[in-house]
Coordinates of C-alpha atoms and ligand atoms in Angstrom, one line a residue:
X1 CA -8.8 6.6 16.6
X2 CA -7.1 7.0 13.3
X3 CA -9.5 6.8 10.1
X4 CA -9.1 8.4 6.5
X5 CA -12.2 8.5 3.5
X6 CA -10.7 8.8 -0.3
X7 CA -12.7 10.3 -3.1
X8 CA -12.6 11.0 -6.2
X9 CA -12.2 9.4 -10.2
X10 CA -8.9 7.9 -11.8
X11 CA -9.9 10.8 -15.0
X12 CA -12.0 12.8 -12.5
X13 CA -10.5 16.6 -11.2
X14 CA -8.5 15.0 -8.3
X15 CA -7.8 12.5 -5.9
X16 CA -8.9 13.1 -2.3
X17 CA -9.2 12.5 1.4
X18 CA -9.6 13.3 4.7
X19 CA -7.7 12.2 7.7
X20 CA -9.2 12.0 11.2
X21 CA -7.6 11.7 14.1
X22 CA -4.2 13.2 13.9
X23 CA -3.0 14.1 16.8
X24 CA -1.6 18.5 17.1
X25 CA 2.3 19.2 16.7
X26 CA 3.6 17.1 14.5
X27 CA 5.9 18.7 12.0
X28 CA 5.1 17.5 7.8
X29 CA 6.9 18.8 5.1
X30 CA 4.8 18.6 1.7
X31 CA 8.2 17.2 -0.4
X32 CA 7.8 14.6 1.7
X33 CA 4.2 13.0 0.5
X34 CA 5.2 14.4 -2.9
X35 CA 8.1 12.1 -2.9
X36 CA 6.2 9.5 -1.7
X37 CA 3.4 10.2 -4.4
X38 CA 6.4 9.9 -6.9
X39 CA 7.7 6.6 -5.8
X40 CA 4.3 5.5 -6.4
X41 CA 4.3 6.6 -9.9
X42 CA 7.7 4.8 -10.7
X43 CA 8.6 1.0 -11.2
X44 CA 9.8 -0.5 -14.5
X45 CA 6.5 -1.7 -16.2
X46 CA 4.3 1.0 -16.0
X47 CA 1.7 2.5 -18.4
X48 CA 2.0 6.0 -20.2
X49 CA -0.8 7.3 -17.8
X50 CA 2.2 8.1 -15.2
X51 CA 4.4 9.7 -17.9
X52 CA 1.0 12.4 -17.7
X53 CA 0.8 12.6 -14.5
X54 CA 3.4 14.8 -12.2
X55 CA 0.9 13.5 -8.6
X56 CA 1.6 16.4 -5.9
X57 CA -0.3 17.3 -2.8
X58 CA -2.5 20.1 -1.9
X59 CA -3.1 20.1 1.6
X60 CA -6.6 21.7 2.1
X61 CA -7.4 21.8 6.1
X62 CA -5.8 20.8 9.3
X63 CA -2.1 22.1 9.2
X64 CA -1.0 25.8 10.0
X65 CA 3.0 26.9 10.1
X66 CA 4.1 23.2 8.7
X67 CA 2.2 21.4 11.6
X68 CA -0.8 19.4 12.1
X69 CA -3.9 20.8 14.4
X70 CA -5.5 18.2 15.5
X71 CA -7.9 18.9 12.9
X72 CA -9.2 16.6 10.0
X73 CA -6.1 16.5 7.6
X74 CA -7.8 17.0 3.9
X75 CA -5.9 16.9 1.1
X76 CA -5.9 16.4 -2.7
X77 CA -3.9 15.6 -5.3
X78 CA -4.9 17.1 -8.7
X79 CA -5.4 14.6 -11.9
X80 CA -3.2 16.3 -14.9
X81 CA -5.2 14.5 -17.0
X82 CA -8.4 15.6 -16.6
X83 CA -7.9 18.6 -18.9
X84 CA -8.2 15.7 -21.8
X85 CA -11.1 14.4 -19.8
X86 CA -13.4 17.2 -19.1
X87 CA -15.9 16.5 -21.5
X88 CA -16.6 12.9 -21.0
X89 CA -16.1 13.1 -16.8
X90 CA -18.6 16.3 -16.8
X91 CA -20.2 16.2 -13.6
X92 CA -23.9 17.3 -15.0
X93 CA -23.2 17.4 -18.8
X94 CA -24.0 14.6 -21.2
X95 CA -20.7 12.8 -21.5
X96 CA -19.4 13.1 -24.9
X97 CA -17.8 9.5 -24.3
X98 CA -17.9 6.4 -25.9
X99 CA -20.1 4.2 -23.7
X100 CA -17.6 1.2 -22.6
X101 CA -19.4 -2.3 -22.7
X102 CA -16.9 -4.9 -22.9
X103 CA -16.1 -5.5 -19.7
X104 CA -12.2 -7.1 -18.1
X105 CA -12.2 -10.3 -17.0
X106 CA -10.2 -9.5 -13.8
X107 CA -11.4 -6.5 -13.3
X108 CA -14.4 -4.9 -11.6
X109 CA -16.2 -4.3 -14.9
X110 CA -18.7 -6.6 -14.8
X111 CA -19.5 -7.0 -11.3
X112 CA -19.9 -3.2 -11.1
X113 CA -22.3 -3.0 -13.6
X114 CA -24.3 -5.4 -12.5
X115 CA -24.2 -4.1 -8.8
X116 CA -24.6 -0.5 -9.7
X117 CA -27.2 -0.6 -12.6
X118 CA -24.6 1.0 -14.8
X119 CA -24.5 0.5 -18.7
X120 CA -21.6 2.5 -18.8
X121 CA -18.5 0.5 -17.7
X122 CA -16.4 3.5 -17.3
X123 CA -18.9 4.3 -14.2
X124 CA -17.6 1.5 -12.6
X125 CA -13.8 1.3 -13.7
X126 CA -13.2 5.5 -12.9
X127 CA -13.4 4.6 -9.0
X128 CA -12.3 1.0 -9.3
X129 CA -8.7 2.1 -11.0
X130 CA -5.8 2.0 -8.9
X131 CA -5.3 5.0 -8.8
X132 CA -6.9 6.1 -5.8
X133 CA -4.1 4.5 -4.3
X134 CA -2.5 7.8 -4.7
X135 CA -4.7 9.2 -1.7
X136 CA -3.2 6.5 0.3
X137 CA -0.2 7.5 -0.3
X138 CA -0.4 10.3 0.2
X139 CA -2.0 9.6 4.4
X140 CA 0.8 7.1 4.2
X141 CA 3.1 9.9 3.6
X142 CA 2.2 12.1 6.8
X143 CA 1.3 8.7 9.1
X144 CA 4.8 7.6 8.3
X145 CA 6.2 11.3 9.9
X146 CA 4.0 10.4 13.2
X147 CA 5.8 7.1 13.4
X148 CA 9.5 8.0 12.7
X149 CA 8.8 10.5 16.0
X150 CA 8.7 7.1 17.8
X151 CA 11.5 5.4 16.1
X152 CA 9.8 3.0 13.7
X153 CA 10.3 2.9 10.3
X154 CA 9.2 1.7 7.2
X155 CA 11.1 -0.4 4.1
X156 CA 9.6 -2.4 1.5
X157 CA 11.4 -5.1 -1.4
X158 CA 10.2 -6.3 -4.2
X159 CA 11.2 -10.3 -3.7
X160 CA 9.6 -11.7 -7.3
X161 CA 7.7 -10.8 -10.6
X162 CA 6.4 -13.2 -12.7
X163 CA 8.6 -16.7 -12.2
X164 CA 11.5 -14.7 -11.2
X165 CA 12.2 -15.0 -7.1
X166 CA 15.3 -12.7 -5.6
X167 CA 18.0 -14.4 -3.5
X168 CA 16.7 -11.8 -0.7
X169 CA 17.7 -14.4 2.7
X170 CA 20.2 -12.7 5.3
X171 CA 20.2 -9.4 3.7
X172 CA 20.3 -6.5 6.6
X173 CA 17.4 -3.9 6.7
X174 CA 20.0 -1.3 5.8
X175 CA 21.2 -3.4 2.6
X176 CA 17.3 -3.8 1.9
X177 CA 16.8 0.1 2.1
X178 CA 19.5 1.0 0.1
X179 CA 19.4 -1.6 -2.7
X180 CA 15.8 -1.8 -3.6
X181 CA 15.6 1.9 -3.7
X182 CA 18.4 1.8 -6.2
X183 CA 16.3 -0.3 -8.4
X184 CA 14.0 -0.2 -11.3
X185 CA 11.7 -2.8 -9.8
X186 CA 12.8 -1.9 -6.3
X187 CA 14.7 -5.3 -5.8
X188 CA 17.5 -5.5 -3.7
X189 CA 18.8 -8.5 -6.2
X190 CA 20.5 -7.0 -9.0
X191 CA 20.7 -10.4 -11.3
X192 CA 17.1 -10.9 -10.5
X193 CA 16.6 -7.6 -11.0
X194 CA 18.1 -8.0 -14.9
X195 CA 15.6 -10.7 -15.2
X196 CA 12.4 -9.2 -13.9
X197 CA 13.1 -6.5 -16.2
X198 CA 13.8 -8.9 -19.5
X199 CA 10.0 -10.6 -18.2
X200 CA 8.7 -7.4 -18.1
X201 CA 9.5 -6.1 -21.7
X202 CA 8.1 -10.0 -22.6
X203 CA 5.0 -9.6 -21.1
X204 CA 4.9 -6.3 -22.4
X205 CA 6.1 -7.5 -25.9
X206 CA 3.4 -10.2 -26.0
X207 CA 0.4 -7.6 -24.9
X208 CA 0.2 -9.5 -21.4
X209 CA 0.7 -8.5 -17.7
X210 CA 2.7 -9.7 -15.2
X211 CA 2.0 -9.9 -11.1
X212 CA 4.4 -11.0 -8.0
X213 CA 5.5 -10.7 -4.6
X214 CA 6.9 -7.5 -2.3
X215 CA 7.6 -7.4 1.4
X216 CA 7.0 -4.7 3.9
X217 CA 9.8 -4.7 7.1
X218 CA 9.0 -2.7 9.9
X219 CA 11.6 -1.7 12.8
X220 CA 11.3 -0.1 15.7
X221 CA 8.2 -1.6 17.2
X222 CA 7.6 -1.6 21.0
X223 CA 6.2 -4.7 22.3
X224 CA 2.2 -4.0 22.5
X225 CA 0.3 -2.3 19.6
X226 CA -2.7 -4.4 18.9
X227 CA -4.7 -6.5 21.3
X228 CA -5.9 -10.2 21.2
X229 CA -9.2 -9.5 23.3
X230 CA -11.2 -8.6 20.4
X231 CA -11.1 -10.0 16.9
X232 CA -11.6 -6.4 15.2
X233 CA -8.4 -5.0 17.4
X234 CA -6.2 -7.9 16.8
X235 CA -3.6 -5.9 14.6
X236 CA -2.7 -9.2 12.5
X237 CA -6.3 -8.9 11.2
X238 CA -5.6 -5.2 10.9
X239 CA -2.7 -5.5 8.7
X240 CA -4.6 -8.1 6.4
X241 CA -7.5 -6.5 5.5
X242 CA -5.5 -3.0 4.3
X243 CA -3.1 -5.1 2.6
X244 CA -6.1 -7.1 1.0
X245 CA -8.0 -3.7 -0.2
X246 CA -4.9 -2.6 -2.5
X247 CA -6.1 -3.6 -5.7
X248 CA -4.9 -6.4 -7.2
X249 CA -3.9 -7.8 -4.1
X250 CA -4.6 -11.7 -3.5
X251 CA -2.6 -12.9 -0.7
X252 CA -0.4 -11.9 2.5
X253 CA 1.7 -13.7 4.8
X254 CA 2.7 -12.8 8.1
X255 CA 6.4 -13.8 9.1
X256 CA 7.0 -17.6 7.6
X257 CA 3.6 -17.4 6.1
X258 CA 1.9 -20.3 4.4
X259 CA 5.4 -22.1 5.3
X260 CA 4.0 -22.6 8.7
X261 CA 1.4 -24.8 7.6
X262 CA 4.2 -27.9 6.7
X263 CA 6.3 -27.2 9.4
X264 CA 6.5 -29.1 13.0
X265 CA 5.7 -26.2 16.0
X266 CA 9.3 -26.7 17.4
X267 CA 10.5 -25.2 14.0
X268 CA 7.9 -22.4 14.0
X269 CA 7.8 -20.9 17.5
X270 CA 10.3 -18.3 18.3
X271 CA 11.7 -19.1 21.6
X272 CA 11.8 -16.6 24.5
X273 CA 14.8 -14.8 25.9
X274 CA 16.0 -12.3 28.2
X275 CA 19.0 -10.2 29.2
X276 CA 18.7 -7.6 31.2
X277 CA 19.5 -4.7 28.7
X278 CA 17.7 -6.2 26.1
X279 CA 15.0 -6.7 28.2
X280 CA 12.6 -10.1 26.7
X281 CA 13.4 -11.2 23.2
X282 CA 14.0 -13.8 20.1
X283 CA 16.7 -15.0 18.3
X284 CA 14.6 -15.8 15.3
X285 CA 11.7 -13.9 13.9
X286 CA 9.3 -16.5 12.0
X287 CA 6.0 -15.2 13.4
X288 CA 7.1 -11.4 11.8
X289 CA 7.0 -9.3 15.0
X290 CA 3.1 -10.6 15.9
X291 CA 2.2 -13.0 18.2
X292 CA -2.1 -13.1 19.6
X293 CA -2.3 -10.0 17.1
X294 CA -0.1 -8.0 19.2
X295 CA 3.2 -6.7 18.2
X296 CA 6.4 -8.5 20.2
X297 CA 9.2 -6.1 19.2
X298 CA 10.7 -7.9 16.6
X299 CA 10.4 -6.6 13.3
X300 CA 7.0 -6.5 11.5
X301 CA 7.4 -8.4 8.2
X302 CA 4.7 -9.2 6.1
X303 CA 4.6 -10.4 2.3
X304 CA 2.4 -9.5 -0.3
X305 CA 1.2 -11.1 -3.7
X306 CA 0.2 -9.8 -6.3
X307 CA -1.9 -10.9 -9.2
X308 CA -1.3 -10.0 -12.8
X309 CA -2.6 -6.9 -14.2
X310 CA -6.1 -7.0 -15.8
X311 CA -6.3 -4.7 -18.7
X312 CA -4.7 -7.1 -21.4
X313 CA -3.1 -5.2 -24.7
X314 CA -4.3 -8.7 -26.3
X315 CA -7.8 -9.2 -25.2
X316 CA -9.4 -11.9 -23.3
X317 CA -12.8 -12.9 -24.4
X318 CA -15.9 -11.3 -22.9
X319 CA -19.4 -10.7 -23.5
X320 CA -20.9 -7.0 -24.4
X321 CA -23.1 -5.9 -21.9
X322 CA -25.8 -4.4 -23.9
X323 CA -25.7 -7.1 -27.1
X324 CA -25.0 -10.3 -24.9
X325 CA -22.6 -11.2 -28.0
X326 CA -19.0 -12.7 -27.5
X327 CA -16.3 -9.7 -27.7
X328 CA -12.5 -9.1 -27.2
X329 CA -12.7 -7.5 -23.7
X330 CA -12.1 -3.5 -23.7
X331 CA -8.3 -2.2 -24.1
X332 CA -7.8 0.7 -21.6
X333 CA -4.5 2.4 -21.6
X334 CA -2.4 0.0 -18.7
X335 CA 0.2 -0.7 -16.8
X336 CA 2.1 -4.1 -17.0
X337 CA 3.7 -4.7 -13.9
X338 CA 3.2 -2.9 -10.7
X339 CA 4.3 -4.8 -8.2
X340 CA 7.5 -2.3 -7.2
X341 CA 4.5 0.9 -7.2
X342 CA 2.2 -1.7 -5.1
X343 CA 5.2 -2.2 -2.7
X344 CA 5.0 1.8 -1.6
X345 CA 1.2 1.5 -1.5
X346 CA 1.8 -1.6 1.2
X347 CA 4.1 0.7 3.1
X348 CA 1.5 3.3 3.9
X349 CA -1.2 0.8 4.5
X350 CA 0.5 -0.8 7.0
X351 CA 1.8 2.9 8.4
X352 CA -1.4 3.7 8.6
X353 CA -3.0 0.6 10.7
X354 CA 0.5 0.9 12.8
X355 CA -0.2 4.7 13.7
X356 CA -3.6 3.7 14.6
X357 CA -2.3 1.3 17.2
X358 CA 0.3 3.8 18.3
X359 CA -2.6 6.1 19.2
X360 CA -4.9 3.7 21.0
X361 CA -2.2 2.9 22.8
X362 CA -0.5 6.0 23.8
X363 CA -3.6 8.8 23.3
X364 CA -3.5 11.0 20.1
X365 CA -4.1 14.3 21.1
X366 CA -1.3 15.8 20.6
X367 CA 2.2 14.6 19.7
X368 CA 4.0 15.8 23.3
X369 CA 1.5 13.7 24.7
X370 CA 2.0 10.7 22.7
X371 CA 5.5 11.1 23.7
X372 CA 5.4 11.5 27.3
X373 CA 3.2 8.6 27.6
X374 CA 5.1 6.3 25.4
X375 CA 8.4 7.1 27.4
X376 CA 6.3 6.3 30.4
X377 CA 5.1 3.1 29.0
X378 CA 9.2 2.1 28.1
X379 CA 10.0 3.0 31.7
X380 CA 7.4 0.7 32.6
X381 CA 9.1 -2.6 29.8
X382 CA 12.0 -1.9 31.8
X383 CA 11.0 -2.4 35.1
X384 CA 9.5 -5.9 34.3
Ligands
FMN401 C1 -0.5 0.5 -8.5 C2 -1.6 -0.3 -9.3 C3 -1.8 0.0 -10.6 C4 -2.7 -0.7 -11.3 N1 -2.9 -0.4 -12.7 C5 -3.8 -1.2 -13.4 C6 -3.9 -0.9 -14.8 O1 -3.3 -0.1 -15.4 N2 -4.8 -1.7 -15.4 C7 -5.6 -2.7 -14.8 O2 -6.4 -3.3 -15.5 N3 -5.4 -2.9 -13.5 C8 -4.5 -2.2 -12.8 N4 -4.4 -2.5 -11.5 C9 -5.1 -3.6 -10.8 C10 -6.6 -3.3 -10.8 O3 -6.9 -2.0 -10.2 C11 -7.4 -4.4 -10.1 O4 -7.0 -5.6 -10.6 C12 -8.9 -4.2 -10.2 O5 -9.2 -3.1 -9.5 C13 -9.7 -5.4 -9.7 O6 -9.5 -5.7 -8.4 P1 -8.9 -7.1 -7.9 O7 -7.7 -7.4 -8.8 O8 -8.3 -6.8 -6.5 O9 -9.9 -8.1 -7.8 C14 -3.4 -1.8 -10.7 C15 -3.2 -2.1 -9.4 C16 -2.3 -1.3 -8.7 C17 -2.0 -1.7 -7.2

């Protein structure tokens, strides 16, 4: 079994975790999470906090000569700005902060308090942040190496921000790769592109926030990672709830999504074929690669929405936690959109829940043995 922990503050010393489960022998170059880490940071519509921070890993434990052990992976990724925030982060000193008791609507401000006896907002909204997603990342970054061993890869498009929807239908996973990576807001559209960006500088302009849509495509999938004979291994389920814990994060479909709801079942199913190279397969994808929570060897594709961002540079009301009296909720430093940087964080979620599957499936060990077993298991596809 594959399973990570993160630690560690948005203004705090660094961002951490610890990987378990990885199996020996599989080759990682650092520039790859740090370019990862960096595609992260970028995305028209982001806050001046990423123009501070340069996010690169320090791997602590678990690799030796450029390859994984078999070890727990730990790992960290220093916070540039801490240096400004040494004094009111100190771990046992008095914090020589401003106490912050106005909480965000939209944000965890308020319920944290509450939940954790805090009168200091910052206490809750430090861990809260998004930017812990950097961690992810980061296990996204080495979990997407494991994978490309076994021929499955990872793309992601942003498909709308605010009211603006890309003309995205028909376009080939190549055209998606290299077009949204080309892009400001990682959209393979370039008029809609133009236009996400204009909404973007409104929103900004108007001290508001704006949310939307990406999609994660996965190729490369053999036909049975996941399992429909428990609901906690049912890799649809899987796939949700990591998608669902990314901050911000309201809604996923799987394949047609919500559509299927007002469609008739002859429309919907994807119906069987076989030829004897191909072995059994579709000519249309609507359920995205999953069927009983087990992957069918058609791409994986799954959208993701986003909601708007909650930090408002124009204030929503609120209510002061200590005086009970009707405020402007607190201004934090914030991004506005980050719906092409949440599009990267998706990616490595849903690397990560496919790796674990890979390694139920095929032992994790070490990476020769993954491989022998998963040739083993395609001999098998192919005698059927
Ligand atoms: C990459 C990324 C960056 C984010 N940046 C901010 C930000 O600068 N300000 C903010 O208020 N919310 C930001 N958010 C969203 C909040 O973290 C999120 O709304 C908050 O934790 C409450 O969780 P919920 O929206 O899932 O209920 C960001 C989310 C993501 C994915």
């Amino acid at each position: 079994m594959l399973r990570y922990l993160t630690a560690g503050e948005s203004h705090g010393r660094s961002l951490m975790a610890i990987l378990e489960g990885m199996p020996s022998g599989l080759r990682v170059d650092k520039t790859t999470i740090d370019r990862e880490l960096k595609r992260r940071q970028a995305g028209y519509g982001r806050g001046k906090r990423m123009n501070i921070e340069k996010d690169r890993v320090q791997i602590l434990s678990g690799m030796r000569g450029g390859e994984t052990l078999g070890s727990p992976v730990a790992l960290s990724i220093p916070n540039k700005d801490w240096e400004n925030w040494k004094l009111i982060m100190d771990t046992f000193g008095p914090s020589k902060g401003e106490k912050v008791t106005r909480p965000r609507p939209g944000h965890a401000d308020l319920v944290g308090a509450l939940k954790y006896d805090q009168d200091d907002i910052r206490n809750v909204l430090e861990r809260a942040s998004a930017r812990e997603t950097a961690a992810r990342v980061a296990i996204g970054a080495i979990v997407k190496v494991l994978l490309s061993e076994f021929g499955i890869s990872i793309v992601s498009q942003v498909i709308q921000i605010g009211g603006v929807k890309a003309k995205v239908e028909g376009l080939k996973i190549s055209e998606i790769k290299r077009k949204a990576s080309g892009s400001k807001v990682s959209c393979p559209d370039r008029e809609a592109e133009r236009l996400m960006i204009e909404e973007i500088d409104k929103a900004k302009k108007d001290g508001d926030t704006l949310g939307g849509i990406f999609e994660v495509i996965t190729t490369g999938l053999p036909i049975g990672l996941g399992s429909y004979v428990h609901p906690d291994r049912r890799l649809d389920g899987r796939l949700a709830q990591g998608l669902m814990s990314i901050p911000a994060v309201k809604g996923v479909e799987i394949g047609l999504g919500f559509r299927v709801s007002e469609l008739p079942g002859s429309e919907v199913q994807d119906e069987i074929f076989y030829e004897q190279k191909k072995g059994f397969y579709r000519k249309t994808n609507n359920a995205g690669g999953l069927e009983g929570g087990v992957t069918n060897g058609e791409p994986l594709r799954i959208k993701v929405a986003l909601k708007p961002i909650s930090t408002l540079q124009r204030p929503l009301s609120s209510v002061d936690l200590i005086t009970k009296k009707r405020v402007k909720a607190t201004v934090e430093r914030a991004d506005v959109c980050v719906v092409p940087a949440a599009a990267v964080i998706g990616e490595s979620v849903v690397a990560f829940e496919l790796a674990n599957a890979l390694i139920e499936k095929f032992g994790g060990d070490s990476i020769s043995e993954m491989q022998r077993n998963y040739r083993g298991y395609l001999k098998y596809l192919k005698q059927r």
